[in-house]
mmCIF file of C-alpha atoms in Angstrom:
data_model
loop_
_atom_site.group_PDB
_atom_site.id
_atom_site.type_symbol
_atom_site.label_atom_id
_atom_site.label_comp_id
_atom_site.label_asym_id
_atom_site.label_seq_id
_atom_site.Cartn_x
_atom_site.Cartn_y
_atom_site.Cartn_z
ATOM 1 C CA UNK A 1385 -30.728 6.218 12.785
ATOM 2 C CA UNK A 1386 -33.184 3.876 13.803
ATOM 3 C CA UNK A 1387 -31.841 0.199 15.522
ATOM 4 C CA UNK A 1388 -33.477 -1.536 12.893
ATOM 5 C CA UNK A 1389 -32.090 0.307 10.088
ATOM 6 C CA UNK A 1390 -28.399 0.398 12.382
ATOM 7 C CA UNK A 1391 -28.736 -3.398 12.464
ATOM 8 C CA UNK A 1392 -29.934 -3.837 8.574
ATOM 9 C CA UNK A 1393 -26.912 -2.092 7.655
ATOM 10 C CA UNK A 1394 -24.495 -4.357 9.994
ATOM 11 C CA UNK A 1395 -26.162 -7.657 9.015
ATOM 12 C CA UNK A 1396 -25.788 -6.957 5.235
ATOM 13 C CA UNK A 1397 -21.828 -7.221 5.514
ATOM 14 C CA UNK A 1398 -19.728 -4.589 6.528
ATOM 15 C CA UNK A 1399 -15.831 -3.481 6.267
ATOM 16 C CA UNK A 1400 -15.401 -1.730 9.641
ATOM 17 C CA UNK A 1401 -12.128 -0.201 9.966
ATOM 18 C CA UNK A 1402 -11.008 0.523 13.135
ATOM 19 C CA UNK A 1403 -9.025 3.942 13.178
ATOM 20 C CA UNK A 1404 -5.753 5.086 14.287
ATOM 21 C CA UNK A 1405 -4.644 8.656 16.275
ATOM 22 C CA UNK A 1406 -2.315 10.279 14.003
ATOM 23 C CA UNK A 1407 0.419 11.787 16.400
ATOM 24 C CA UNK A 1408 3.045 14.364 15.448
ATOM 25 C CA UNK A 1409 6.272 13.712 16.668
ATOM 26 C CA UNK A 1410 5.683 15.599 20.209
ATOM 27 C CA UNK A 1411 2.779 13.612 20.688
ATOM 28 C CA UNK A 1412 0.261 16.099 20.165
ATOM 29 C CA UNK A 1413 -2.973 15.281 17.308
ATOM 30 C CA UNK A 1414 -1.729 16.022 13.536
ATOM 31 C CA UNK A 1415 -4.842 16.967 12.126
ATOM 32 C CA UNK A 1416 -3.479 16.892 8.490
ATOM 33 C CA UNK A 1417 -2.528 13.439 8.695
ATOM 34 C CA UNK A 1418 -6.027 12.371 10.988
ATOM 35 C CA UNK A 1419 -7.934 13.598 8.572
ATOM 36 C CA UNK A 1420 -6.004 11.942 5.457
ATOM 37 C CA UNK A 1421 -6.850 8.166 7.114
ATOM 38 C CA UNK A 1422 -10.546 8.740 7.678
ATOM 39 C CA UNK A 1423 -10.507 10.130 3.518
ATOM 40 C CA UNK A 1424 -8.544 6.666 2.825
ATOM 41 C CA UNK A 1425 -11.044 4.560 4.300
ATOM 42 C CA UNK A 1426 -14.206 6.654 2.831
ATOM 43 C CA UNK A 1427 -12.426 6.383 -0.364
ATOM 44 C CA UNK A 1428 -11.507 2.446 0.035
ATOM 45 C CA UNK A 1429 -15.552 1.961 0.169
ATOM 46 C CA UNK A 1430 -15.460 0.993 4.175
ATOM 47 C CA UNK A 1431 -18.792 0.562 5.592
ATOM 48 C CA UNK A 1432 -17.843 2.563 8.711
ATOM 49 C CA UNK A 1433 -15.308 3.671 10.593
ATOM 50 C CA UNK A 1434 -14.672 2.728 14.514
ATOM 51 C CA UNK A 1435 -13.450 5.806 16.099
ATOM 52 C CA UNK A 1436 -12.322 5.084 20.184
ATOM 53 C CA UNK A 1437 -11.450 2.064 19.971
ATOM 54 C CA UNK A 1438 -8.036 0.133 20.850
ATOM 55 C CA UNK A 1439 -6.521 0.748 17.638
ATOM 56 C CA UNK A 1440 -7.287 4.774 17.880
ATOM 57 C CA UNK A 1441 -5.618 3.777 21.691
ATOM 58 C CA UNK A 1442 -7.171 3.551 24.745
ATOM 59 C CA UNK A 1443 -5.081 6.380 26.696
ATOM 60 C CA UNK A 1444 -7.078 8.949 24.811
ATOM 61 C CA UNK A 1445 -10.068 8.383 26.750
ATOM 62 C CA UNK A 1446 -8.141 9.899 29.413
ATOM 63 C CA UNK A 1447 -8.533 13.298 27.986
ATOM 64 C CA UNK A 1448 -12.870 13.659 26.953
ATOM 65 C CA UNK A 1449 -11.795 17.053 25.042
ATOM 66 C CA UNK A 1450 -9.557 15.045 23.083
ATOM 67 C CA UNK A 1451 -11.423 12.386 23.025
ATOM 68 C CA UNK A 1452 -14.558 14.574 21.849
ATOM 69 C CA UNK A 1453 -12.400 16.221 19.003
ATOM 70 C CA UNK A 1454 -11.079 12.947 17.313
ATOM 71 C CA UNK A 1455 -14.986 11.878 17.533
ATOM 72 C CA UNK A 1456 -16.002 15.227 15.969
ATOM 73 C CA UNK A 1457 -13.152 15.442 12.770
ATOM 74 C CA UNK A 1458 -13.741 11.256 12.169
ATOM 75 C CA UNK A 1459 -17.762 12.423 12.375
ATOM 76 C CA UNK A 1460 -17.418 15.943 10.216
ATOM 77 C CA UNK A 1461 -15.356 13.984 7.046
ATOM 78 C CA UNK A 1462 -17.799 11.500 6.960
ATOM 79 C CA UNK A 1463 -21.035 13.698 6.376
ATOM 80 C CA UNK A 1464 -18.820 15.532 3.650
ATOM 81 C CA UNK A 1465 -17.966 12.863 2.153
ATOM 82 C CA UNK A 1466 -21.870 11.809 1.904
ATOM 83 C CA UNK A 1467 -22.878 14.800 1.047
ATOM 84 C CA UNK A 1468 -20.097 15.160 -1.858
ATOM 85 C CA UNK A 1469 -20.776 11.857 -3.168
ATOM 86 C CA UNK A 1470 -24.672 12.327 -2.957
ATOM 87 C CA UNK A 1471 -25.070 9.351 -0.906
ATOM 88 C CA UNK A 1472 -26.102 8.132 2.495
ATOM 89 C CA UNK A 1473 -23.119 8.472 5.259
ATOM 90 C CA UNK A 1474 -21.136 5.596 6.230
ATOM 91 C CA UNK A 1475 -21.633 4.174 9.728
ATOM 92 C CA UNK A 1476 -19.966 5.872 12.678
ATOM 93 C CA UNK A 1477 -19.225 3.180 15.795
ATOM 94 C CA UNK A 1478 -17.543 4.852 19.114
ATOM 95 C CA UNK A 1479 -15.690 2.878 21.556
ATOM 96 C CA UNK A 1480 -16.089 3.515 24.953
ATOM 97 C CA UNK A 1481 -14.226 3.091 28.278
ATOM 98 C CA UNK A 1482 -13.983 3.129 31.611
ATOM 99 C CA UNK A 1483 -16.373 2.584 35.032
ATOM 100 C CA UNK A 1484 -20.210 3.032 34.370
ATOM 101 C CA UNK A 1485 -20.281 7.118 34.916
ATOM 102 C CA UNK A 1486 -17.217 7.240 32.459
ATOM 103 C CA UNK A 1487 -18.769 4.988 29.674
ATOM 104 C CA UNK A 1488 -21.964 7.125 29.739
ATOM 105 C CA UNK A 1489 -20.421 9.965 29.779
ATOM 106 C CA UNK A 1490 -18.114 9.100 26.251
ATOM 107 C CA UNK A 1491 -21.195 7.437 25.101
ATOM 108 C CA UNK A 1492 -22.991 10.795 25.320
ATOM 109 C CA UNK A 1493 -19.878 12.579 23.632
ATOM 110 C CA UNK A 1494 -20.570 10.108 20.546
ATOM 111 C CA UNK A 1495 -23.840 10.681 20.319
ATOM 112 C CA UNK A 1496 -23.199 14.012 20.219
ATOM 113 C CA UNK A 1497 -21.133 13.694 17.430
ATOM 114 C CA UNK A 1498 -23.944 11.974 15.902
ATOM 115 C CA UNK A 1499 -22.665 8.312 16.073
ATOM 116 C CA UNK A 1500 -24.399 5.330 15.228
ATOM 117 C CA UNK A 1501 -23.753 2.717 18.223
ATOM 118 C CA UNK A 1502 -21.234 1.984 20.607
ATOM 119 C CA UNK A 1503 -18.474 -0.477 20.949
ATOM 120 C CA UNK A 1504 -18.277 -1.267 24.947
ATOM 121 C CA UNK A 1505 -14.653 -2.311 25.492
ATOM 122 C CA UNK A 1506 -13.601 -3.560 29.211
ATOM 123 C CA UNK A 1507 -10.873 -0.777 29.498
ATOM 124 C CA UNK A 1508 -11.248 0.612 33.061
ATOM 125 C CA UNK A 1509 -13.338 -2.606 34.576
ATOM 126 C CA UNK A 1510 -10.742 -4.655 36.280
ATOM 127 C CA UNK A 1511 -12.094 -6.879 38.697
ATOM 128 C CA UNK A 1512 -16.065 -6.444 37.679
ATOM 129 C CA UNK A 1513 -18.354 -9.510 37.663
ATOM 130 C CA UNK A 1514 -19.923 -10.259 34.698
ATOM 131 C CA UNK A 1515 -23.362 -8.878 36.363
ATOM 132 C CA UNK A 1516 -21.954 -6.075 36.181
ATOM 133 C CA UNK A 1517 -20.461 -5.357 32.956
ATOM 134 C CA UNK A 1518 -24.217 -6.222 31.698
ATOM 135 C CA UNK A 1519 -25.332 -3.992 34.027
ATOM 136 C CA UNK A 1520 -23.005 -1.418 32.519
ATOM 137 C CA UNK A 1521 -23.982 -2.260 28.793
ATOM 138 C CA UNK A 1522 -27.169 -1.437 29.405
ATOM 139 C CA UNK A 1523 -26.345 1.695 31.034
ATOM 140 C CA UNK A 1524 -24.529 2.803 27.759
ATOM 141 C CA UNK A 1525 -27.851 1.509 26.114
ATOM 142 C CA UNK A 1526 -29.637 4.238 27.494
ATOM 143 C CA UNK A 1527 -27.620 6.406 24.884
ATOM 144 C CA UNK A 1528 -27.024 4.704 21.755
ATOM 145 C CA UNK A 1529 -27.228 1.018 20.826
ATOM 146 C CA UNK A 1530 -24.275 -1.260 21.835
ATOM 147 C CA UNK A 1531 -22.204 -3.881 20.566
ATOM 148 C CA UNK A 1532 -20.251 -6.598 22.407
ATOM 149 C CA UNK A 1533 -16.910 -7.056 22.253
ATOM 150 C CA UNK A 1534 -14.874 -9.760 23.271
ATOM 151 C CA UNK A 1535 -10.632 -8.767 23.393
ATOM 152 C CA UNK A 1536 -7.538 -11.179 23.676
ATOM 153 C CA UNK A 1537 -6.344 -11.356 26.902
ATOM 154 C CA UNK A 1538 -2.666 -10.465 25.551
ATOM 155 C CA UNK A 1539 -4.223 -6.615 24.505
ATOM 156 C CA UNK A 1540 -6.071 -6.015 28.247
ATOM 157 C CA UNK A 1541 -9.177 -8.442 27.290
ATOM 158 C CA UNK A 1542 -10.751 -10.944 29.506
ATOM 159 C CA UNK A 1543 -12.269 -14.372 29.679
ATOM 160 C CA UNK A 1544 -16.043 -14.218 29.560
ATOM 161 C CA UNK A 1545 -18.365 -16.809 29.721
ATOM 162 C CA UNK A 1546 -20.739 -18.670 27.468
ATOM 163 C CA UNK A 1547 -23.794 -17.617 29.971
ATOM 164 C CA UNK A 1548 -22.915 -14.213 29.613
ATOM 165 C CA UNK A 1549 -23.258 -13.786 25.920
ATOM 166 C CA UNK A 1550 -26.384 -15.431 26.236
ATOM 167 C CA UNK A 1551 -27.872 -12.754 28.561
ATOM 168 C CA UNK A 1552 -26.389 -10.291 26.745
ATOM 169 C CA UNK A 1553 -27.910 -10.755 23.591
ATOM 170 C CA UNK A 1554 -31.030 -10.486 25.656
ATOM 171 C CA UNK A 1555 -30.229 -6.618 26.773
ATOM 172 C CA UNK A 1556 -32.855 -5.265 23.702
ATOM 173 C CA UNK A 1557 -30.270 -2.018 23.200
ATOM 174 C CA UNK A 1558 -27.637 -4.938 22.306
ATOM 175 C CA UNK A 1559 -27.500 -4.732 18.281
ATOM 176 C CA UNK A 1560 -24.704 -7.460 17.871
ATOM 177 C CA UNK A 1561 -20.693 -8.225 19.129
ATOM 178 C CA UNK A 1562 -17.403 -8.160 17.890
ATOM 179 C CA UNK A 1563 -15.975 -11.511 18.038
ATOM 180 C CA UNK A 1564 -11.910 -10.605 19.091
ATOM 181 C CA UNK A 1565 -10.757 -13.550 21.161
ATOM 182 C CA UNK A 1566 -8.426 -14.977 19.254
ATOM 183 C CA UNK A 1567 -9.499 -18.576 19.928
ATOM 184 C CA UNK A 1568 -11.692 -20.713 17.936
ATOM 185 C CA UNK A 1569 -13.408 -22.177 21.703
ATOM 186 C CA UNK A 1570 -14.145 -18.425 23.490
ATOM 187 C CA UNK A 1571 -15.542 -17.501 19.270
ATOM 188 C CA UNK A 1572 -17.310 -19.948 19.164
ATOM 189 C CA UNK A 1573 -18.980 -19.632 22.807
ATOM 190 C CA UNK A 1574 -20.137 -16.000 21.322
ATOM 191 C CA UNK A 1575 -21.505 -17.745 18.192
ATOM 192 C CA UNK A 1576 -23.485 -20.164 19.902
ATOM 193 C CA UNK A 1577 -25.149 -17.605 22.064
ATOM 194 C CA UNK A 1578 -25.659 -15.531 19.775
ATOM 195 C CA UNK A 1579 -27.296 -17.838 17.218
ATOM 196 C CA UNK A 1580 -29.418 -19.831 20.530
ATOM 197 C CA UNK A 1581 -30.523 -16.087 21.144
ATOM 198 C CA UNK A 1582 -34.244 -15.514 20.775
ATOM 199 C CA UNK A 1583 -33.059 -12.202 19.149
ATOM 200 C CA UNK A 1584 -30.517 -13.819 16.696
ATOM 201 C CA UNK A 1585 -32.095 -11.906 13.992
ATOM 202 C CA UNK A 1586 -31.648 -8.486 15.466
ATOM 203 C CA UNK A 1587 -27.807 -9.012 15.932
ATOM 204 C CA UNK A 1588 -24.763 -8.350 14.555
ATOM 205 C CA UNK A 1589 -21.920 -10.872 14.191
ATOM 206 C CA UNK A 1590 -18.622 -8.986 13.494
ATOM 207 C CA UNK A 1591 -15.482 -11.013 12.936
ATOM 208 C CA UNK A 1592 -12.037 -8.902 15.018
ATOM 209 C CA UNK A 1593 -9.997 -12.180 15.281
ATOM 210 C CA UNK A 1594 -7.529 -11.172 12.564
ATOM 211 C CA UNK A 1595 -5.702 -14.790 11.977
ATOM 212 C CA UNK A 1596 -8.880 -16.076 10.843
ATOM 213 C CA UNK A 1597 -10.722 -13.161 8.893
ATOM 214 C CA UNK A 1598 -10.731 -15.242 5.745
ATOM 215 C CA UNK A 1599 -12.515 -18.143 7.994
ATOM 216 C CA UNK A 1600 -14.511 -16.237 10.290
ATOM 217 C CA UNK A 1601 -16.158 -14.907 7.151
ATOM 218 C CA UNK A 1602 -16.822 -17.975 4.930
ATOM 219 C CA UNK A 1603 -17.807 -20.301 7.607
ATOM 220 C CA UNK A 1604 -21.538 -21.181 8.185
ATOM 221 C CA UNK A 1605 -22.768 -21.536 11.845
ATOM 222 C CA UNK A 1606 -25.661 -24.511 11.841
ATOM 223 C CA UNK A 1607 -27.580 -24.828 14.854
ATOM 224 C CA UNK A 1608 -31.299 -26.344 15.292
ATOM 225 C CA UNK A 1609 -32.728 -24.196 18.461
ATOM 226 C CA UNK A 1610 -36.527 -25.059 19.305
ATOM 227 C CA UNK A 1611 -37.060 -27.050 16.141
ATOM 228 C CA UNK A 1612 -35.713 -24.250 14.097
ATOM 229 C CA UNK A 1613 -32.542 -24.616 11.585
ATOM 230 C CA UNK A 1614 -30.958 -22.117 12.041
ATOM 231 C CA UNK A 1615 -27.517 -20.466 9.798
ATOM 232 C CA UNK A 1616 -25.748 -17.727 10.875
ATOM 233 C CA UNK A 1617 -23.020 -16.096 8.612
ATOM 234 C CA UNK A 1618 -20.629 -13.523 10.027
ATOM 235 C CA UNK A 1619 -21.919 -9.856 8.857
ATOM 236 C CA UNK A 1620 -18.140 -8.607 8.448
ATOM 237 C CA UNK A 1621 -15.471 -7.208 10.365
ATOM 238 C CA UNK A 1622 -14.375 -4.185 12.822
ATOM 239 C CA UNK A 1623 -10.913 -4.764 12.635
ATOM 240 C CA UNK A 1624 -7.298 -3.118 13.801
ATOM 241 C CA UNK A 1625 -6.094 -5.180 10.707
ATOM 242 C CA UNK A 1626 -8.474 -3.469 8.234
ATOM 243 C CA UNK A 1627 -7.168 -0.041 9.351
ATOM 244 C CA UNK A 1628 -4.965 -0.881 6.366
ATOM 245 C CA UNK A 1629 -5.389 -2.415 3.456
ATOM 246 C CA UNK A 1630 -8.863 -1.247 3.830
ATOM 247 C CA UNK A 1631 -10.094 -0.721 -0.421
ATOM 248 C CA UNK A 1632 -8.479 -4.805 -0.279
ATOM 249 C CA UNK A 1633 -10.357 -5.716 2.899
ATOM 250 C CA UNK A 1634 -13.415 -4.319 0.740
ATOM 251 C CA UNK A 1635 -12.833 -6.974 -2.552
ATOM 252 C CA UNK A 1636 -12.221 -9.404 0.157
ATOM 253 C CA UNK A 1637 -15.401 -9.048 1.534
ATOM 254 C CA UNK A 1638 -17.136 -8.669 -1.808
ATOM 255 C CA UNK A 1639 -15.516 -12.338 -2.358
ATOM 256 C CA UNK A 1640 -17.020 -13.817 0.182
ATOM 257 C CA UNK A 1641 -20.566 -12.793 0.152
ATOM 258 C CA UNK A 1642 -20.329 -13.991 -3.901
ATOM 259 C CA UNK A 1643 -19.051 -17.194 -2.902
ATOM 260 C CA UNK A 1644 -22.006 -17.445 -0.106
ATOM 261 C CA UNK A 1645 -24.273 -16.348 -3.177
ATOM 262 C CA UNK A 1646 -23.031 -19.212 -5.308
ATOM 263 C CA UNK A 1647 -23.114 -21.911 -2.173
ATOM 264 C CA UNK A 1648 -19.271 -22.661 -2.939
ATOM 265 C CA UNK A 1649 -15.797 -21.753 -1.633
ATOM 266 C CA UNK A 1650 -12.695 -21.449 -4.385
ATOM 267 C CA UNK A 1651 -9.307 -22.168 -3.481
ATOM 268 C CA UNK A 1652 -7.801 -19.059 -5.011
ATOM 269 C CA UNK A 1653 -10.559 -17.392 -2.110
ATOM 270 C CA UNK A 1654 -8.926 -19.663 0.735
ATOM 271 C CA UNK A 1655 -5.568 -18.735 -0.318
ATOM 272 C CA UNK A 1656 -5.883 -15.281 0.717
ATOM 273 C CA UNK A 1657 -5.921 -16.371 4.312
ATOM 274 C CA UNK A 1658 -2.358 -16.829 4.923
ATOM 275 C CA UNK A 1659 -1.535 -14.459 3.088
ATOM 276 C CA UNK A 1660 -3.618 -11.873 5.284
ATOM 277 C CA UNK A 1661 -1.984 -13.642 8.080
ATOM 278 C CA UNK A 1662 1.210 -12.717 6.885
ATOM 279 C CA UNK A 1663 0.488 -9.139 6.781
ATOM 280 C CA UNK A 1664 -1.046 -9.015 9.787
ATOM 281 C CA UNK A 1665 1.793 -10.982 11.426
ATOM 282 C CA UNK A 1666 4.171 -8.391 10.812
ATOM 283 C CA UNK A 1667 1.588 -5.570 11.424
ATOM 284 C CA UNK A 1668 0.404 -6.728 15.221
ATOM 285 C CA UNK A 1669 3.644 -7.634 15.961
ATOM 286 C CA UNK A 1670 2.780 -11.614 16.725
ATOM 287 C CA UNK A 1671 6.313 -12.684 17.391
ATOM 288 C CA UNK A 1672 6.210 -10.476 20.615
ATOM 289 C CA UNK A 1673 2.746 -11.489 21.745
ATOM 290 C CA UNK A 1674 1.283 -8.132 19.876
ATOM 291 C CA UNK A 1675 3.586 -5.980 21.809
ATOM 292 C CA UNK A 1676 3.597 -3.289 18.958
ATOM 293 C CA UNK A 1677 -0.098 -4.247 17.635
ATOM 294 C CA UNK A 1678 -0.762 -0.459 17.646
ATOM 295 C CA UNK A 1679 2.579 1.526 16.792
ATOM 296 C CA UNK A 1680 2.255 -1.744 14.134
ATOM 297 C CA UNK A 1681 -0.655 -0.069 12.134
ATOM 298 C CA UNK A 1682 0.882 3.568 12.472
ATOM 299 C CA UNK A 1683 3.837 2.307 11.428
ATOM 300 C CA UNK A 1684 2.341 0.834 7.876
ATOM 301 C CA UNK A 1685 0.936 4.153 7.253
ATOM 302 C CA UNK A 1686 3.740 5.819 7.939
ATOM 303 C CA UNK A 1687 6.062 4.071 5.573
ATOM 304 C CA UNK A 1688 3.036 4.455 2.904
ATOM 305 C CA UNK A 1689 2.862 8.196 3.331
ATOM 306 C CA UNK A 1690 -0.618 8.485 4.275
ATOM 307 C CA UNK A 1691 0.521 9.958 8.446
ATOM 308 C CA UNK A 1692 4.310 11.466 9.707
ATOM 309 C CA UNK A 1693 4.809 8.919 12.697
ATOM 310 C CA UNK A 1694 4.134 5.945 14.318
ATOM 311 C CA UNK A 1695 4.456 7.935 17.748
ATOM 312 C CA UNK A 1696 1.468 6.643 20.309
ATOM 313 C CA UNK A 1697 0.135 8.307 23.195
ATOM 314 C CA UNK A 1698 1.703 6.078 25.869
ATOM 315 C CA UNK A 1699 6.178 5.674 25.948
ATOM 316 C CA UNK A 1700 4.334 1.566 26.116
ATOM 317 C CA UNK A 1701 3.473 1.484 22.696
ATOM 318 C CA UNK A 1702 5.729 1.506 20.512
ATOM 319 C CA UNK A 1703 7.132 -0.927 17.933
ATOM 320 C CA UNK A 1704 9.612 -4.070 18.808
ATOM 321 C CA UNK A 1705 13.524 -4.475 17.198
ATOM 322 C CA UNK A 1706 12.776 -5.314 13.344
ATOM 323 C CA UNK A 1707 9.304 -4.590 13.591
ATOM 324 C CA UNK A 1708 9.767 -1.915 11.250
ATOM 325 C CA UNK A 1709 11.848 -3.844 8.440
ATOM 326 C CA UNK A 1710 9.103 -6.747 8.752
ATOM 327 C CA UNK A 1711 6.287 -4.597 7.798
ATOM 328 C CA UNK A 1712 8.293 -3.150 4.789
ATOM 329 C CA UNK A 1713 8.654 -6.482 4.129
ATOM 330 C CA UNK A 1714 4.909 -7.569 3.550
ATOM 331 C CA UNK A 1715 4.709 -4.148 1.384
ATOM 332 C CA UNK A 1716 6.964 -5.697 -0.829
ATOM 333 C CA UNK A 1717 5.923 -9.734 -0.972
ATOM 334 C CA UNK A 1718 1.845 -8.318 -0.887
ATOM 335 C CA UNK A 1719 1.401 -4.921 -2.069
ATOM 336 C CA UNK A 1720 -1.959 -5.932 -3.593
ATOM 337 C CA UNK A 1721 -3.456 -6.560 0.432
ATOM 338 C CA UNK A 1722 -1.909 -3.540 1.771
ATOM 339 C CA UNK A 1723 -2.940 -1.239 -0.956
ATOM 340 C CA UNK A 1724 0.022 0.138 -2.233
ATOM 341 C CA UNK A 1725 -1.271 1.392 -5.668
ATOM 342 C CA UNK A 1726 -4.199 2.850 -4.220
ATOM 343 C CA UNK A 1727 -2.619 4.734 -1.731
ATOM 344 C CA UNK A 1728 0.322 6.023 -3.685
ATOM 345 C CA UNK A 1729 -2.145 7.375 -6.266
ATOM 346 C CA UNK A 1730 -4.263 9.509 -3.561
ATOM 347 C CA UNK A 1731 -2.665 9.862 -0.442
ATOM 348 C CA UNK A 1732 -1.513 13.537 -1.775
ATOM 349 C CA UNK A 1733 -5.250 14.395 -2.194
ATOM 350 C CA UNK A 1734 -6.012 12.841 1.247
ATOM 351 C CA UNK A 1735 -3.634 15.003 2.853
ATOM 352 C CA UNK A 1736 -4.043 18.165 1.461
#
């Protein structure tokens, strides 16, 4: 795919899901159960899938054959899928890790796999200058186009400045940035740059903060730059919270861009927000600082039938006392945001 047509496709709004490892109980890949998520979110109308990335968790970039076979199956179900359905495939987005030989290295795997662009997370860059890090996008640039992204601290993230989003943006491989601070001031440093950027229209602005999704997505960004007035809408999100209730996320986002059509904002379309909060309260695990953010997500699924465990690669992640009863909870009080109909009706046919 060509970066124009990559960043055409971002910039027209996009439900980005990013997706779990399915683990059997011994913590080795269960391919049934792999494969059944990546058929729920091609069936749920996602724009994409993020394969690599924290949610799909970061120790599996300590194994590249591993790492190159969850690329491979997420890659393999989404050209069958396009090629049942008659229709162009859905966007394929790798995350990468590790020092600048690693990141290459996985970014080559992707590509490989016949990804799309790559997600450059800070995993494995402790102590690096922001000089660096740029210097180490565009490495991974050399490979496939790149997107930004900046993490919450509380998940392994790291503060990052104004300046560098700016130069970023400038790096001509860059197609755009996941926005995941969790903090309306370090967002809002990204947005700035991004929309001051001389290359504003060539980028991607993709929401990951999920207590504001609803926000994030509704909110116009004004800025005059060089005489210019300038508006910049977020394009959608790659989100750990969209790995379920994805076919919801999808209306949600279908919302929105009506209500940008018509200029105006209902209140039955702001109400949603706490409501997604909710779910995603009990889902990342916010009452102990996102301690069980991941086993969180495998844990939904889990209790919805679509995988067999909430297991996780690393004895760290796994989900805090109640965690579990919470998230049954929120199935219950929102079934309509988590997908509950949906997913009882197919996940049989995703799994078989």
């Amino acid at each position: 795919m060509q970066q124009a047509d990559l960043v055409a496709k971002l910039r027209a709004g996009v439900v980005i899901p990013a997706h779990p490892l399915a683990l059997s109980q011994d913590r080795q890949i269960d391919w049934r159960s792999q494969r059944a998520l990546t058929r729920y979110y091609l069936d749920s109308g996602a724009s994409g899938l993020a394969v690599g990335v924290h949610t799909t968790q970061f120790e599996l970039h300590d194994d590249h054959g591993m790492l190159r076979e969850v690329f491979q199956s997420a890659a393999d179900e989404v050209r069958a899928h396009a090629e049942a359905k008659g229709e162009d495939r859905r966007l394929l987005i790798a995350g990468i890790a590790g020092d600048t030989e690693q990141a290459v290295t996985e970014a080559q795997l992707a590509a490989e796999a016949g990804y799309d662009a790559i997600l450059v997370a800070g995993r494995g860059t402790a102590g690096w200058d922001e000089d660096q890090l740029i210097e180490r996008t565009r490495a991974i640039g050399e490979v496939l186009p790149t997107l930004g992204f900046y993490l919450q601290e509380s998940v392994g993230g790291r503060l990052l400045s104004r300046d560098y989003w700016s130069r970023l943006f400038e790096v001509p491989t860059v197609v755009g940035a996941k926005a995941a601070p969790f903090d309306r001031y370090r967002s809002h440093d990204l947005v700035t740059a991004m929309i001051e950027s001389d290359r504003w229209q060539e980028l991607a602005y993709l929401t990951g903060n999920d207590d504001t999704i609803v926000h994030d997505l509704i909110t116009p960004f004004r800025r005059e730059v060089n005489g210019e007035d300038r508006v910049l809408y977020c394009h959608g999100g790659l989100l750990g919270e969209w790995a379920v209730g994805t076919r919801a996320a999808v209306g949600l986002l279908d919302q929105v861009l009506t209500a940008r059509d018509e200029g105006s904002v209902s209140l039955a379309l702001l109400s949603a927000a706490p409501e997604v909060v909710e779910v995603n309260a009990a889902v990342f695990d916010t009452a102990n600082n996102f301690a069980g953010c991941v086993a969180g997500i495998n844990e939904m699924l889990r209790q919805q039938g679509v995988i067999d465990t909430a297991v996780c690669l690393s004895d760290n992640e796994r989900l805090s006392p109640g965690q579990d009863e919470l998230i049954a909870q929120v199935l219950r009080i929102h079934p309509d945001w988590c997908d509950q109909q949906f997913v009882a009706q197919n996940r049989d046919r995703w799994r078989s």
